[in-house]
mmCIF file of C-alpha atoms in Angstrom:
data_model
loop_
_atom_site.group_PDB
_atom_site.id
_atom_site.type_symbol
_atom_site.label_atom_id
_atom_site.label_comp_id
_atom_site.label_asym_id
_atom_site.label_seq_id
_atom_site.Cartn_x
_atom_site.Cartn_y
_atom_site.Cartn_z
ATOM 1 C CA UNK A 1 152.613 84.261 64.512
ATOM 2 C CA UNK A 2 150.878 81.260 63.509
ATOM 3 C CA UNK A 3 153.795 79.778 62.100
ATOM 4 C CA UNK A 4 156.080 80.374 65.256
ATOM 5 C CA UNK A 5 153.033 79.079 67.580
ATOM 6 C CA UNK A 6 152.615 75.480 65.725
ATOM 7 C CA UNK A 7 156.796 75.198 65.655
ATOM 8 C CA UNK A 8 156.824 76.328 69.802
ATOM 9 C CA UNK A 9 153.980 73.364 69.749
ATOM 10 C CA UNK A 10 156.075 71.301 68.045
ATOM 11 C CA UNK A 11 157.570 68.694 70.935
ATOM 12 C CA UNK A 12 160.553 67.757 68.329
ATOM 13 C CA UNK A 13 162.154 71.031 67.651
ATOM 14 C CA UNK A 14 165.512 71.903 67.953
ATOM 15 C CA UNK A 15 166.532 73.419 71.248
ATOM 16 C CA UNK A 16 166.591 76.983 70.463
ATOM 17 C CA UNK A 17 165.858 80.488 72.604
ATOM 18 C CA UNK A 18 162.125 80.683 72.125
ATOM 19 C CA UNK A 19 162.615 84.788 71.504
ATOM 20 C CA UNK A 20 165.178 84.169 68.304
ATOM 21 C CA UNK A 21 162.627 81.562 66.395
ATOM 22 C CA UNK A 22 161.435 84.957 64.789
ATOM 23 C CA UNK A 23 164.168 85.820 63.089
ATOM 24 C CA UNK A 24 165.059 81.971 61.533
ATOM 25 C CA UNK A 25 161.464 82.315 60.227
ATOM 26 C CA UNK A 26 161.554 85.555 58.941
ATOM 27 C CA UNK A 27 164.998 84.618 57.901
ATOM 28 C CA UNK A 28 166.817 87.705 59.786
ATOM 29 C CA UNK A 29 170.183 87.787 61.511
ATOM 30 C CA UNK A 30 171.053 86.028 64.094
ATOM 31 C CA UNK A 31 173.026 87.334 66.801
ATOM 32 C CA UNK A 32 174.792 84.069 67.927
ATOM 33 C CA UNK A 33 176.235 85.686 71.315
ATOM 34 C CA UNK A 34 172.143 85.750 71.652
ATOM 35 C CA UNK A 35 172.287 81.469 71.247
ATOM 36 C CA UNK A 36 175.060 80.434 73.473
ATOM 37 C CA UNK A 37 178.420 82.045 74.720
ATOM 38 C CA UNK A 38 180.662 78.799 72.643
ATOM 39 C CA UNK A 39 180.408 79.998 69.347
ATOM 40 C CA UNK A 40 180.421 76.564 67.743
ATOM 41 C CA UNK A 41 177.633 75.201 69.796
ATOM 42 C CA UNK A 42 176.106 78.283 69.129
ATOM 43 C CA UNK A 43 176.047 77.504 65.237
ATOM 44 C CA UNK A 44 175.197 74.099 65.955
ATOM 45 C CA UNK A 45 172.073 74.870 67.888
ATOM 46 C CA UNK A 46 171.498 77.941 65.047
ATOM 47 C CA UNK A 47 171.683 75.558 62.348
ATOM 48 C CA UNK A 48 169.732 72.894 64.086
ATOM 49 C CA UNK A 49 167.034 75.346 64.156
ATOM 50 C CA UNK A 50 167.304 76.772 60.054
ATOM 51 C CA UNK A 51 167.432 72.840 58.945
ATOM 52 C CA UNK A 52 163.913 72.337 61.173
ATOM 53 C CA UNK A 53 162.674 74.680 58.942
ATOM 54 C CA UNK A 54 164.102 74.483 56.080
ATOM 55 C CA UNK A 55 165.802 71.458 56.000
ATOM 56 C CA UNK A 56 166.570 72.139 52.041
ATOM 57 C CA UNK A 57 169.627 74.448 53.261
ATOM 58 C CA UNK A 58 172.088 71.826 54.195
ATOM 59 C CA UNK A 59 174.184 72.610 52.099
ATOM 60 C CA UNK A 60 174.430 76.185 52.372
ATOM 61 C CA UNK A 61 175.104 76.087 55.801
ATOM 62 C CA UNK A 62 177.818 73.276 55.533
ATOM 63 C CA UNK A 63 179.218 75.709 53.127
ATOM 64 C CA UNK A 64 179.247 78.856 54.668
ATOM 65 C CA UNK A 65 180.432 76.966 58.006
ATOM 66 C CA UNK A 66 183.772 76.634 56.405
ATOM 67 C CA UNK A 67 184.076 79.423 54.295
ATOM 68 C CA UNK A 68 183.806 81.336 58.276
ATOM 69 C CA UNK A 69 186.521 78.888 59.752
ATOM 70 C CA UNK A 70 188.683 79.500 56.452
ATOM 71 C CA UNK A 71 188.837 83.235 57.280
ATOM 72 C CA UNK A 72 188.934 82.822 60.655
ATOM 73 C CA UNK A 73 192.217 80.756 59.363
ATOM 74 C CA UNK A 74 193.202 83.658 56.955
ATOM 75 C CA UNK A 75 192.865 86.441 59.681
ATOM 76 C CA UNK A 76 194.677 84.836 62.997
ATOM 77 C CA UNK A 77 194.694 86.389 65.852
ATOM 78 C CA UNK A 78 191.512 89.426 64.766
ATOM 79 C CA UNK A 79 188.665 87.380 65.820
ATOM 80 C CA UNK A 80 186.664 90.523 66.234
ATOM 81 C CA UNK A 81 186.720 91.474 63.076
ATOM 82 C CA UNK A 82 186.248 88.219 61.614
ATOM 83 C CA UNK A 83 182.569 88.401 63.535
ATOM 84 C CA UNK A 84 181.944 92.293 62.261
ATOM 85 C CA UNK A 85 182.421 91.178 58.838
ATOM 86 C CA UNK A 86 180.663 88.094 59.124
ATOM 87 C CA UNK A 87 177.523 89.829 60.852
ATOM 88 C CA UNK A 88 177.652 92.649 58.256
ATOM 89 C CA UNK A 89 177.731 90.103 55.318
ATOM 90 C CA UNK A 90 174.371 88.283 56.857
ATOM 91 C CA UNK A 91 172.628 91.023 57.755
ATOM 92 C CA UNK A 92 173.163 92.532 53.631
ATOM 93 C CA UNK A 93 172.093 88.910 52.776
ATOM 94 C CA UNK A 94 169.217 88.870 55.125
ATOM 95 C CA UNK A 95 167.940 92.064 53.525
#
């Protein structure tokens, strides 16, 4: 609580939903439809928030940005399960 009380304090954080700062410090899943309805401002405003914190994960999350649009790519026109799969695969992570 202490943690997420200084960074709500903090006048330069990212703009991000005051209710999901919880889970990017604990490091949980994050429902994007939660963020933002466009999913790629969505991840921009999710990342924005992870590299606040940790700003050591750049690279991580400029990787697994394009590893989602390559199978987005791979699996045209099943969007749907392109997200299940993706939000399975962070939330076994996450664990």
């Amino acid at each position: 609580r202490a943690i997420k009380r200084k960074l709500l304090a903090n006048q330069r954080r990212p703009d991000f939903p005051t209710s999901l700062w919880s889970d990017v410090i604990s490091n949980s899943f994050v429902d994007l439809n939660r963020v933002f309805d466009f999913r790629r401002s969505a991840w921009d405003r999710y990342q924005g928030a992870v590299l606040f914190l940790y700003p050591h994960r750049t690279r991580e999350l400029t990787d697994y940005a394009k590893d989602i649009v390559d199978t987005f790519i791979a699996v045209p026109g099943s969007p749907d399960r392109v997200i299940l799969y993706n939000k399975r695969v962070r939330t076994r992570v996450a664990e």
